[in-house]
Short mmCIF file of C-alpha atoms and ligand atoms in Angstrom, two decimals:
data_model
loop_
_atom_site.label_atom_id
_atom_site.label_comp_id
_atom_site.label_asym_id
_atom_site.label_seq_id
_atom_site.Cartn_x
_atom_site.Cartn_y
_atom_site.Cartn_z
CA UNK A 55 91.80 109.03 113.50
CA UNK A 56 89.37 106.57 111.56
CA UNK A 57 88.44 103.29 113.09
CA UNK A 58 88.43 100.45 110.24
CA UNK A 59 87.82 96.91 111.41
CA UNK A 60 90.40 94.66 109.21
CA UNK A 61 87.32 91.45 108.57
CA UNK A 62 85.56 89.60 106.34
CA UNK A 63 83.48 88.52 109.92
CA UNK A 64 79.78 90.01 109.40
CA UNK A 65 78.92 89.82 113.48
CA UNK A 66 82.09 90.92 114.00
CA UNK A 67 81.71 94.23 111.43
CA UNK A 68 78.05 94.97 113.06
CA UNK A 69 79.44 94.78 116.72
CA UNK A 70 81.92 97.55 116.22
CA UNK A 71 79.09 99.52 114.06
CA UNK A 72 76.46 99.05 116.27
CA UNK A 73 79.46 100.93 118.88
CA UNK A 74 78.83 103.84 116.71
CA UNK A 75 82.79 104.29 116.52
CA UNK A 76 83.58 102.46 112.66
CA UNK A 77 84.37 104.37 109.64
CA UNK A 78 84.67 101.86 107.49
CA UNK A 79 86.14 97.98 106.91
CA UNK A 80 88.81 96.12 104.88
CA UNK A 81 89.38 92.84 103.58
CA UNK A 82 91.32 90.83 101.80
CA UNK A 83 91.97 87.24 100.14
CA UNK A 84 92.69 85.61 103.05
CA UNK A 85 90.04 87.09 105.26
CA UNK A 86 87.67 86.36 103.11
CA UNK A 87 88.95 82.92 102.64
CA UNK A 88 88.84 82.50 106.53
CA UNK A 89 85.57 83.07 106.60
CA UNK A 90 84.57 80.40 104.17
CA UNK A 91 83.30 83.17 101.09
CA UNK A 92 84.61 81.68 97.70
CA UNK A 93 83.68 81.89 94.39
CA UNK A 94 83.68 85.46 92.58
CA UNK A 95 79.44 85.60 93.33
CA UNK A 96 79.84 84.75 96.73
CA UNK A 97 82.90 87.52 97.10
CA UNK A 98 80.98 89.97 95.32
CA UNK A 99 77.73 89.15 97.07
CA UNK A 100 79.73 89.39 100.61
CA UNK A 101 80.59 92.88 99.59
CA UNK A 102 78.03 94.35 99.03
CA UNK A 103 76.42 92.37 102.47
CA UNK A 104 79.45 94.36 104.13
CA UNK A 105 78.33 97.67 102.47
CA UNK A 106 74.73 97.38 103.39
CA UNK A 107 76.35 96.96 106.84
CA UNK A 108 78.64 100.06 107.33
CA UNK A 109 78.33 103.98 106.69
CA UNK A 110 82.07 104.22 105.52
CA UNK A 111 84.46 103.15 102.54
CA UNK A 112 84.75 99.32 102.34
CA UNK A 113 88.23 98.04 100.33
CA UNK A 114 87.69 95.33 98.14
CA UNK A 115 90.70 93.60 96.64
CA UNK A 116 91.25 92.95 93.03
CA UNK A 117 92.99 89.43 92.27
CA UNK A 118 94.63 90.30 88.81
CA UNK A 119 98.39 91.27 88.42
CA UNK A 120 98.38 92.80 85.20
CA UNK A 121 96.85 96.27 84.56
CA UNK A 122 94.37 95.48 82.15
CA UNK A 123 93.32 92.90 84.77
CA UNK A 124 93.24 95.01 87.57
CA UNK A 125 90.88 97.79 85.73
CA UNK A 126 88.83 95.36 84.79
CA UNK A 127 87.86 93.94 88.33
CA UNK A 128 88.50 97.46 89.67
CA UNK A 129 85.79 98.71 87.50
CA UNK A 130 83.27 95.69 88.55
CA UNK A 131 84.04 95.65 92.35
CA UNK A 132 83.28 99.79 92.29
CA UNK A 133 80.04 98.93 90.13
CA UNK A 134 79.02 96.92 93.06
CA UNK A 135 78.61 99.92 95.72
CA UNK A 136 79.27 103.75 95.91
CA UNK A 137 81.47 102.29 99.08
CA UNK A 138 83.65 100.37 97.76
CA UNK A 139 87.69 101.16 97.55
CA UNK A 140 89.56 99.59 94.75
CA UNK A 141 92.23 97.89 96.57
CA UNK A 142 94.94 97.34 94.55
CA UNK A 143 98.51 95.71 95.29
CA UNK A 144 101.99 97.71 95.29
CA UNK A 145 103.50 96.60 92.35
CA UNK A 146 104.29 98.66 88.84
CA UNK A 147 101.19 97.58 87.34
CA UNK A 148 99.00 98.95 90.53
CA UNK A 149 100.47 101.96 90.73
CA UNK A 150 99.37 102.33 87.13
CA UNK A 151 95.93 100.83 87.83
CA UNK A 152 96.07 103.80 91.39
CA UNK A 153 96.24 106.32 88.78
CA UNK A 154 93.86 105.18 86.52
CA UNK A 155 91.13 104.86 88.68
CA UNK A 156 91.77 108.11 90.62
CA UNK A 157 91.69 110.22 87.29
CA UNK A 158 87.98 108.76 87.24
CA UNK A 159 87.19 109.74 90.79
CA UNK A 160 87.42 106.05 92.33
CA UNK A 161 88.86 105.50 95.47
CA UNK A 162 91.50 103.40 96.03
CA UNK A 163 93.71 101.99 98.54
CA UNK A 164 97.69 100.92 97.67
CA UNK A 165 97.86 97.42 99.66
CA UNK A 166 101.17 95.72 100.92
CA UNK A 167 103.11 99.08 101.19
CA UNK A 168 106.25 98.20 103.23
CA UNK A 169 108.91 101.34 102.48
CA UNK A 170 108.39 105.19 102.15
CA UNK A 171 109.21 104.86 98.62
CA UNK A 172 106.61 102.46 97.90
CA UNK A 173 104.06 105.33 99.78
CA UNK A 174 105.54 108.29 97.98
CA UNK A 175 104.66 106.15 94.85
CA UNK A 176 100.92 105.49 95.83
CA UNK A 177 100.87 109.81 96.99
CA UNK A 178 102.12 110.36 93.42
CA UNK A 179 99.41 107.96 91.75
CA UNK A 180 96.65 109.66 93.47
CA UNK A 181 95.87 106.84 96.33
CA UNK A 182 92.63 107.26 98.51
CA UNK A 183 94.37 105.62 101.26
CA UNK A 184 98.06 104.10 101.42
CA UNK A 185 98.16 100.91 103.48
CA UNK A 186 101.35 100.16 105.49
CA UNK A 187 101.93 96.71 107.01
CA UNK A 188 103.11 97.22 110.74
CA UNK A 189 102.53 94.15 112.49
CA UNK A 190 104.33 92.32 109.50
CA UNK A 191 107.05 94.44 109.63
CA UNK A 192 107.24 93.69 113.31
CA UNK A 193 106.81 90.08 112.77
CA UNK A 194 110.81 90.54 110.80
CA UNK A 195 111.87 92.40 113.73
CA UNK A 196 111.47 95.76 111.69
CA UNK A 197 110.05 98.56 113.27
CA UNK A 198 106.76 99.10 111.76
CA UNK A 199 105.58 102.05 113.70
CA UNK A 200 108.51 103.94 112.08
CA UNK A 201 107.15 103.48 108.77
CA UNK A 202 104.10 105.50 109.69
CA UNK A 203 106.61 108.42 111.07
CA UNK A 204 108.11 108.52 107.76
CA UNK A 205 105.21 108.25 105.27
CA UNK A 206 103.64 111.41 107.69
CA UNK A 207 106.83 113.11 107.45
CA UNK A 208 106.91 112.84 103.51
CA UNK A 209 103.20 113.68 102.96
CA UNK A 210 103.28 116.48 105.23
CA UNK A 211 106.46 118.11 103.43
CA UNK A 212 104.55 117.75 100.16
CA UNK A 213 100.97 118.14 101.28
CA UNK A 214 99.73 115.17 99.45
CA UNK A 215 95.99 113.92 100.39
CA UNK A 216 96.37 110.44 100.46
CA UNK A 217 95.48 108.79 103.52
CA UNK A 218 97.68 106.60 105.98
CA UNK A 219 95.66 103.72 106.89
CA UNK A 220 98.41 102.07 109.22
CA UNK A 221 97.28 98.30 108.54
CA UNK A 222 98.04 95.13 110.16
CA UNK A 223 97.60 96.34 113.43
CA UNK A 224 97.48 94.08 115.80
CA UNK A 225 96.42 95.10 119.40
CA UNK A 226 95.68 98.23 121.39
CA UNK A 227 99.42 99.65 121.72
CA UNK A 228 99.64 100.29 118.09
CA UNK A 229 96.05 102.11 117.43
CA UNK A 230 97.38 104.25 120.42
CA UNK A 231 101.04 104.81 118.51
CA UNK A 232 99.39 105.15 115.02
CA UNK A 233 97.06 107.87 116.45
CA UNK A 234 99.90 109.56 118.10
CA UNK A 235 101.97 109.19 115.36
CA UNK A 236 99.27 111.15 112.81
CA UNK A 237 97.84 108.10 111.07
CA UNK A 238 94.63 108.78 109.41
CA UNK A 239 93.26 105.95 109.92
CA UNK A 240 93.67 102.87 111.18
CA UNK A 241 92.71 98.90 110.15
CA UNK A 242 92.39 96.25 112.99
CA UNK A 243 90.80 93.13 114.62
CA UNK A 244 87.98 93.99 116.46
CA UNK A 245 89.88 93.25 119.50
CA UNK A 246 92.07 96.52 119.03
CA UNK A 247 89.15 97.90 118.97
CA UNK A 248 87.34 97.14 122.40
CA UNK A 249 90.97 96.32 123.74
CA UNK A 250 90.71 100.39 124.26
CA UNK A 251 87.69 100.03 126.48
CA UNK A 252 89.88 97.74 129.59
CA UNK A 253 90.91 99.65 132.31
CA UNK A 254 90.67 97.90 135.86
CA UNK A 255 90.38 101.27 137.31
CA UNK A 256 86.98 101.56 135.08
CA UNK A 257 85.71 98.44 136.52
CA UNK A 258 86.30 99.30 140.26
CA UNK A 259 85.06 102.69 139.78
CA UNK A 260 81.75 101.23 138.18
CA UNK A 261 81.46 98.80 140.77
CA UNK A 262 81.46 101.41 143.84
CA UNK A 263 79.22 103.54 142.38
CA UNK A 264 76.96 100.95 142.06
CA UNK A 265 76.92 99.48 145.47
CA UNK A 266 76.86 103.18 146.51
CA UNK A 267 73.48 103.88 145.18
CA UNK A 268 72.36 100.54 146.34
CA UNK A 269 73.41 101.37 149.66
CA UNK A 270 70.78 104.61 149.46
CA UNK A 271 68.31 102.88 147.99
C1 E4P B 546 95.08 95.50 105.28
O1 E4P B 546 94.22 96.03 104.60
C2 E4P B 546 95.21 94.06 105.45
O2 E4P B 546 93.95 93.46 105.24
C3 E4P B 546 95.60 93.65 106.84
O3 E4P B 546 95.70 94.74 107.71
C4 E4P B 546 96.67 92.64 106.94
O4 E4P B 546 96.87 92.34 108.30
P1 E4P B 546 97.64 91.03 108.79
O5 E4P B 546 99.11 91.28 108.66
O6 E4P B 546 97.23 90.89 110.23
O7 E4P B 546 97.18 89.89 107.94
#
């Protein structure tokens, strides 16, 4: 499975690359918002900061609604850096925008997916990556987990290439559920991330063998 961070947070993006375990980042509005980066220069500028950052595919998410809209930013946020994903939302207009840019070979990922329909849509349009919400679907007492049983179920029957990026994860349980579950990938705080790394039984072990040696020596 694919390790994404889910941050606009430059130390935060280095810390898990300089781990050597990241394939890639996304953002969004509000994380970019949260980290203070407004104004189109600045958002583009950030961008291509997080590219020059990172080996792997970096989403970038248009603003515009309307398809004519959507290609347009589409087409300037993939100008910006052979990494960058077009990240486009799951409405009728993005699904034609998915297909547009993935009969010209950009990659894309279908944002705010929240049903099996919605993914079977952004398999048919040719999606890079599909991203469903889990931790929001949690957050309505839905099951989220089971979304990303289904969506595998449906692309496996079909053989479609698109990617499940299980997104709005939240903490270490669901990387470990999404990667037993097939996701492709998933998208995270870092804290999912090097929440993996805690085991008391690590720390007691480490601690031994270290007083051990001292003990020799
Ligand atoms: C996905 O690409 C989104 O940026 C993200 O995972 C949303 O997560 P949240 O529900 O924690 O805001």
């Amino acid at each position: 499975m694919k390790f994404f961070i889910d941050t606009a947070n430059l130390e935060q993006i280095k810390e898990a690359q300089d781990m050597g375990i990241l394939d890639g980042v996304t953002t969004n509005p509000s994380l970019m918002a949260k980290e203070g980066i407004t104004g189109t220069n600045n958002i583009l500028k950030h961008y291509v900061d997080i590219c020059n950052l990172v080996d792997g595919d970096v989403s970038a998410e248009v603003i515009a609604t309307d398809f004519e809209g959507m290609v347009k930013e589409g087409e300037a946020l993939a100008d910006l850096h052979d990494q960058i994903v077009v990240k486009l939302p799951m409405i009728k207009d993005g699904v034609k925008a998915c297909k547009y840019f993935s009969d010209k070979g950009i990659k894309t990922n279908m944002t705010l997916v929240f049903s099996p329909g919605q993914a079977l849509l952004a398999a048919k349009a040719g999606a890079t990556y599909v991203s469903p919400f889990i931790g929001r679907l949690d957050d309505i007492s839905t099951d989220g987990l089971n979304l990303i049983a289904e969506i595998r179920m449906i692309y496996d029957n079909y053989g479609f290439d698109t990617e499940i990026l299980a997104a709005s994860v939240r903490h270490t349980m669901h990387v470990i559920d999404c990667a037993k579950l097939g996701a492709d990938v998933m998208t995270g705080p870092l804290s999912s991330i090097t929440g993996l790394l805690n085991h008391p039984l690590t720390d007691i072990g480490l601690e031994k063998f270290l007083a051990d040696y001292k003990k020799g020596n």
